C-alpha atoms as one frame of an Amber mdcrd trajectory, in Angstrom:
protein
  -5.753 -19.690  -0.445  -5.076 -16.822   1.931  -3.258 -17.064   5.248  -5.683
 -16.869   8.170  -3.737 -15.448  11.127  -0.326 -13.966  11.850   1.741 -13.845
  15.003   2.049 -10.093  15.403   3.928  -7.635  17.521   2.364  -6.661  20.820
  -0.327  -4.041  20.342  -1.274  -5.019  16.782  -4.849  -6.072  16.178  -5.486
  -9.802  15.860  -8.927  -9.406  14.303  -9.149 -11.081  10.888  -5.404 -11.216
  10.325  -4.409 -13.405   7.396  -2.467 -16.537   8.382  -0.889 -18.550  11.182
   2.846 -18.603  11.000   4.565 -21.841  11.818   5.643 -22.225  15.463   8.588
 -20.172  16.670  11.905 -21.024  15.085  10.446 -22.253  11.774  10.697 -20.543
   8.437   7.812 -19.683   6.157   7.679 -19.012   2.416   5.019 -16.568   1.219
   4.158 -15.659  -2.358   2.308 -12.444  -3.141  -0.590 -12.761  -5.565  -0.349
  -9.079  -6.459   1.695  -7.720  -9.382   1.333  -4.102  -8.205   4.737  -2.781
  -7.170   3.275  -0.370  -4.608   1.177  -3.060  -2.907   4.154  -5.405  -2.755
   6.464  -2.756  -1.314   3.764  -1.926   1.246   3.431  -5.641   2.085   7.157
  -5.798   2.808   6.873  -2.982   5.307   3.697  -4.421   6.821   5.467  -7.708
   7.582   8.520  -5.882   8.926   6.415  -3.641  11.170   3.750  -6.104  12.372
   5.068  -9.679  12.406   7.106 -10.950  15.346  10.401 -11.880  13.675  12.371
 -12.586  16.838  11.812 -16.329  16.724  11.018 -17.002  13.074  12.103 -16.059
   9.580  10.096 -15.450   6.403  10.862 -15.482   2.702   8.463 -13.427   0.574
   8.459 -14.047  -3.186   6.873 -11.469  -5.465   6.755 -10.348  -9.096   5.530
  -7.069 -10.541   4.178  -5.643 -13.735   6.708  -3.361 -15.447   8.049  -0.707
 -13.053  11.297   1.054 -12.202  12.202   0.987  -8.506  14.721   3.461  -7.126
  16.436   3.276  -3.759  15.361   5.446  -0.858  18.209   7.945  -1.348  18.252
   8.102  -5.146  17.310  10.674  -7.792  14.794   9.284 -10.340  15.639  12.040
 -12.883  19.220  10.810 -12.739  18.421   7.095 -12.743  15.668   6.559 -15.307
  13.995   8.005 -18.385  10.851   9.432 -16.821   9.620  10.796 -20.160   9.725
   7.369 -21.816   8.192   5.796 -18.709   5.250   8.201 -18.827   4.694   7.403
 -22.516   4.976   3.665 -21.832   2.781   3.662 -18.725   5.633   2.343 -16.551
   5.528   3.787 -12.997   8.488   4.803 -10.887   8.492   3.584  -7.281  10.766
   4.518  -4.387  11.387   1.765  -1.869  12.262   2.269   1.796  15.602   0.497
   1.513  18.805   1.917   0.085  20.746   0.608  -2.888  20.456   1.146  -6.613
  17.761   1.302  -9.262  16.220  -1.860 -10.688  13.741  -2.650 -13.429  10.878
  -4.955 -12.457   8.625  -6.975 -14.722   7.109 -10.483 -14.519  10.436 -11.973
 -15.618  12.231 -10.504 -12.594  11.675 -12.464  -9.386  11.906 -10.512  -6.125
  12.901 -12.172  -2.864  12.599 -10.593   0.582  14.285 -12.328   3.529  12.802
 -11.244   6.875  14.528 -11.891  10.188  15.301 -10.330  13.507  18.050  -7.733
  13.275  20.254 -10.050  15.322  19.879 -12.861  12.786  20.199 -10.651   9.702
  22.673 -12.389   7.368  22.806 -11.423   3.687  25.534 -13.939   2.867  23.426
 -16.801   4.245  20.393 -15.604   2.292  22.331 -15.479  -0.973  23.647 -18.999
  -0.358  20.006 -20.088  -0.446  19.624 -18.458  -3.875  22.829 -19.807  -5.389
  22.173 -23.225  -3.838  18.737 -23.351  -5.434  20.153 -22.464  -8.847  22.879
 -25.108  -8.554  20.290 -27.688  -7.531  18.292 -26.910 -10.673  21.296 -26.663
 -12.951  24.331 -28.551 -11.588  27.524 -26.905 -12.733  26.043 -23.441 -13.220
  28.580 -20.742 -12.322  26.755 -18.437  -9.906  28.411 -16.728  -6.973  27.811
 -13.851  -4.588  30.198 -10.898  -4.620  31.531  -8.764  -1.781  28.771  -6.249
  -2.672  26.183  -9.049  -2.258  25.293  -9.117  -5.944  25.079 -12.479  -7.705
  27.098 -12.952 -10.888  26.560 -15.511 -13.626  29.731 -16.842 -15.268  31.741
 -14.377 -13.214  30.563 -11.422 -15.324  26.804 -10.996 -15.721  24.810  -9.534
 -12.863  21.619 -11.515 -12.268  20.814 -10.209  -8.775  21.265  -7.031  -6.750
  20.768  -6.488  -3.031  19.252  -3.838  -0.754  18.154  -3.894   2.874  16.212
  -2.177   5.628  17.414  -2.524   9.208  14.909  -1.672  11.933  15.465  -1.541
  15.658  14.622  -5.212  16.213  13.665  -6.538  12.751  15.250  -6.427   9.312
  14.718  -7.407   5.741  17.105  -8.061   2.902  15.639  -8.109  -0.576  17.155
  -8.983  -3.902  16.156  -9.448  -7.507  16.700 -12.444  -9.760  16.662 -11.945
 -13.526  14.859 -14.917 -15.036  13.300 -13.676 -18.278  13.050  -9.901 -17.963
  12.558  -7.620 -20.983  16.182  -6.572 -21.405  15.620  -4.076 -24.285  12.982
  -2.275 -22.204  15.283  -2.385 -19.171  18.113  -0.795 -21.174  15.878   1.917
 -22.635  14.367   2.933 -19.275  17.488   2.909 -17.105  19.050   6.063 -18.504
  18.850   9.661 -17.233  15.855  11.897 -17.892  18.106  14.936 -18.176  21.837
  15.529 -18.171  23.822  17.984 -16.125  22.460  16.842 -12.744  24.690  17.454
  -9.725  23.632  15.574  -6.614  24.796  13.704  -3.547  22.091  11.082  -4.150
  23.188   7.460  -4.249  24.142   6.605  -7.828  23.557   3.184  -9.367  26.543
   1.261 -10.682  25.859  -0.002 -14.235  26.687  -3.646 -14.868  26.187  -6.113
 -17.734  23.154  -8.318 -17.111  21.801 -11.568 -18.477  18.616 -13.567 -17.982
  18.877 -17.028 -16.476  16.560 -18.350 -19.181  18.968 -17.045 -21.838  21.583
 -19.217 -20.168  19.278 -22.210 -19.701  15.609 -22.164 -20.853  14.658 -24.580
 -18.062  15.392 -21.917 -15.424  11.874 -20.488 -15.507  10.492 -18.302 -12.716
   8.133 -21.093 -11.606  10.862 -23.724 -11.410  13.083 -21.333  -9.475  10.277
 -20.445  -7.055   9.729 -24.121  -6.219  13.422 -24.785  -5.695  13.927 -21.616
  -3.663  11.139 -22.655  -1.325  12.690 -26.070  -0.836  16.161 -24.605  -0.316
  14.935 -21.927   2.095  12.908 -24.293   4.231  15.816 -26.724   4.388  18.006
 -23.877   5.659  15.575 -21.993   7.907  12.622 -24.289   8.496  11.654 -27.897
   8.890  11.999 -29.038   5.286   9.368 -29.407   2.583   8.655 -27.007  -0.263
   5.321 -25.393   0.597   4.717 -21.892  -0.772   1.786 -20.071   0.824   0.014
 -17.466  -1.356  -1.030 -14.153   0.193  -3.132 -11.271  -1.093  -1.758  -7.866
   0.009  -5.112  -6.264  -0.780  -6.875  -8.530   1.726  -8.516  -6.353   4.393
  -6.745  -8.415   7.031  -3.502  -6.591   6.204  -4.765  -3.444   7.876  -3.388
  -0.229   6.459  -1.709  -1.626   3.343  -3.985   0.351   1.010  -3.003   3.586
   2.749   0.665   2.618   2.743   0.531   1.747  -0.970  -1.174   5.075  -1.725
   1.639   6.900   0.092   4.277   4.986  -1.871   2.413   5.778  -5.113   2.183
   9.518  -4.400   4.427  12.108  -6.063   5.563  13.471  -2.687   7.240  10.120
  -1.952   8.351   8.959  -5.423   9.785  12.341  -6.471   9.525  14.696  -3.498
  11.845  12.565  -1.360  14.697  13.043  -3.823  17.803  14.508  -2.172  18.475
  18.114  -3.126  20.084  18.503  -6.565  20.947  21.048  -9.234  20.818  20.975
 -13.018  23.215  22.787 -15.325  22.478  22.185 -18.964  21.910  23.816 -22.342
  18.765  23.945 -24.474  18.859  23.981 -28.266  16.471  26.689 -29.478  14.996
  27.158 -32.947  12.351  29.304 -34.619  12.132  27.453 -37.918  14.745  29.647
 -39.539  17.615  30.215 -37.105  18.981  28.414 -34.053  20.427  29.449 -30.705
  21.243  28.034 -27.267  19.933  28.782 -23.772  21.759  27.940 -20.561  19.746
  26.644 -17.624  20.616  26.471 -13.935  18.054  24.921 -11.590  18.176  24.045
  -7.921  15.605  21.526  -6.772  14.721  20.757  -3.158  12.025  18.260  -2.101
  11.147  17.934  -5.776  10.372  21.661  -6.187  12.239  24.378  -8.037  14.062
  26.493  -5.458  16.166  28.571  -7.872  16.091  29.047 -11.630  18.265  31.043
 -14.023  17.809  31.163 -17.789  20.545  32.586 -19.990  19.410  33.523 -23.507
  21.338  35.659 -25.978  19.725  39.136 -26.043  19.700  39.102 -29.839  17.518
  35.969 -29.617  15.110  37.162 -26.905  14.908  40.294 -24.755  16.172  39.791
 -21.204  12.763  40.329 -19.546  10.663  37.343 -20.693  13.186  34.576 -19.814
  13.732  36.195 -16.404   9.966  36.342 -15.789   9.566  32.676 -16.813  12.366
  31.658 -14.441  10.705  33.559 -11.606   7.309  31.962 -12.237   8.810  28.452
 -12.031   9.981  29.004  -8.450   8.118  26.808  -5.996   6.602  24.580  -8.671
   7.163  20.852  -8.833  10.010  19.771 -11.078   7.650  17.907 -13.361   6.259
  18.515 -16.871   2.617  18.917 -15.874   3.244  21.795 -13.468   5.900  23.333
 -15.690   3.476  23.218 -18.641   0.775  24.960 -16.585   3.245  27.661 -15.561
   4.432  28.071 -19.159   0.907  28.387 -20.558  -0.013  31.022 -17.971   3.217
  32.856 -18.739   2.592  32.835 -22.492  -0.954  34.125 -22.016   0.397  36.990
 -19.932   2.989  37.714 -22.625   0.350  37.857 -25.347  -0.250  34.191 -26.123
   1.595  31.999 -28.596   1.591  35.009 -30.907   4.207  36.475 -28.539   6.640
  34.676 -30.784   7.880  31.260 -31.846  11.120  31.792 -29.973   9.422  32.357
 -26.623   7.091  29.407 -27.190  10.057  27.192 -28.079  11.879  28.206 -24.891
   8.811  27.239 -22.845   8.468  23.894 -24.644  12.140  23.051 -24.103  11.928
  23.867 -20.400   8.923  21.559 -20.006  10.679  18.802 -21.972  13.691  19.072
 -19.654  11.670  17.491 -16.853
């Protein structure tokens, strides 16, 4: 089932829109049928930008395949292991709201509460979540904190909050750990490289636990049903109807383009606040070892400055300086760095230029 028409902001096209919202003042619960993190993030923004939220509220429920989602003002190199994510096929996504980094997979339920800016109320929204959990499991110790997280047993974080406030509309979204892959979460949420200095928003680590580890009956499906009932009792006219929507439906005009933008490197990485890296590289030629110092400055995801310090008895001064110069302007990513390094080595005489020079190039690529 797909919604057939939406009440939209003035000026938006009405042709073929999915879904009629309930009359003004009533709440509506939507559930995305997509598990693509970029489509679901684009759907959030589509609803925020196109639906008239002045006289109604909406709860969108969505789950994704494995992905790491960073906040709008965060540094993915600082927040997650991009190398492991590339090997594992796990994408990084940057949302349009602030807040910290979260791991998504089918065991992590996402909730987005839409309202007018005037009626934006995170505390009220989280009461819906904790009320639903208590209705399913009387006596469960869940409570919202001053930071608008939700803790289980006063210690384990099961939900984090972020928000986007527009001129007239707003959304507050949060996660809910039901049965997420905690070992994968722990392995991915660690820095790609050390020695980063940045004013980007940093995540605050916290111990986490799945609700199903606490009580196996707290499945995502049971929670979805109870959340719908709780939300509609609070914001609507009662009942527990959840309406499925397909973000890829052509009626949501522009979502494919919006998802493509969110998927692109210029948004996921290029929007990272300016940062620098000061670190050391362990060098080896199969017989002896040495150390190189690295200083990088990265702006809009591209190398703006680069200095390589290598002991002159290990390598002559010229080649490291030339490599550093060639990296300027390139994306701070392994694919572009590898292309630069290969071109550099060819100009220096190929891999036969020496194991030490090749090792320096490999370690610089691996840094990213």
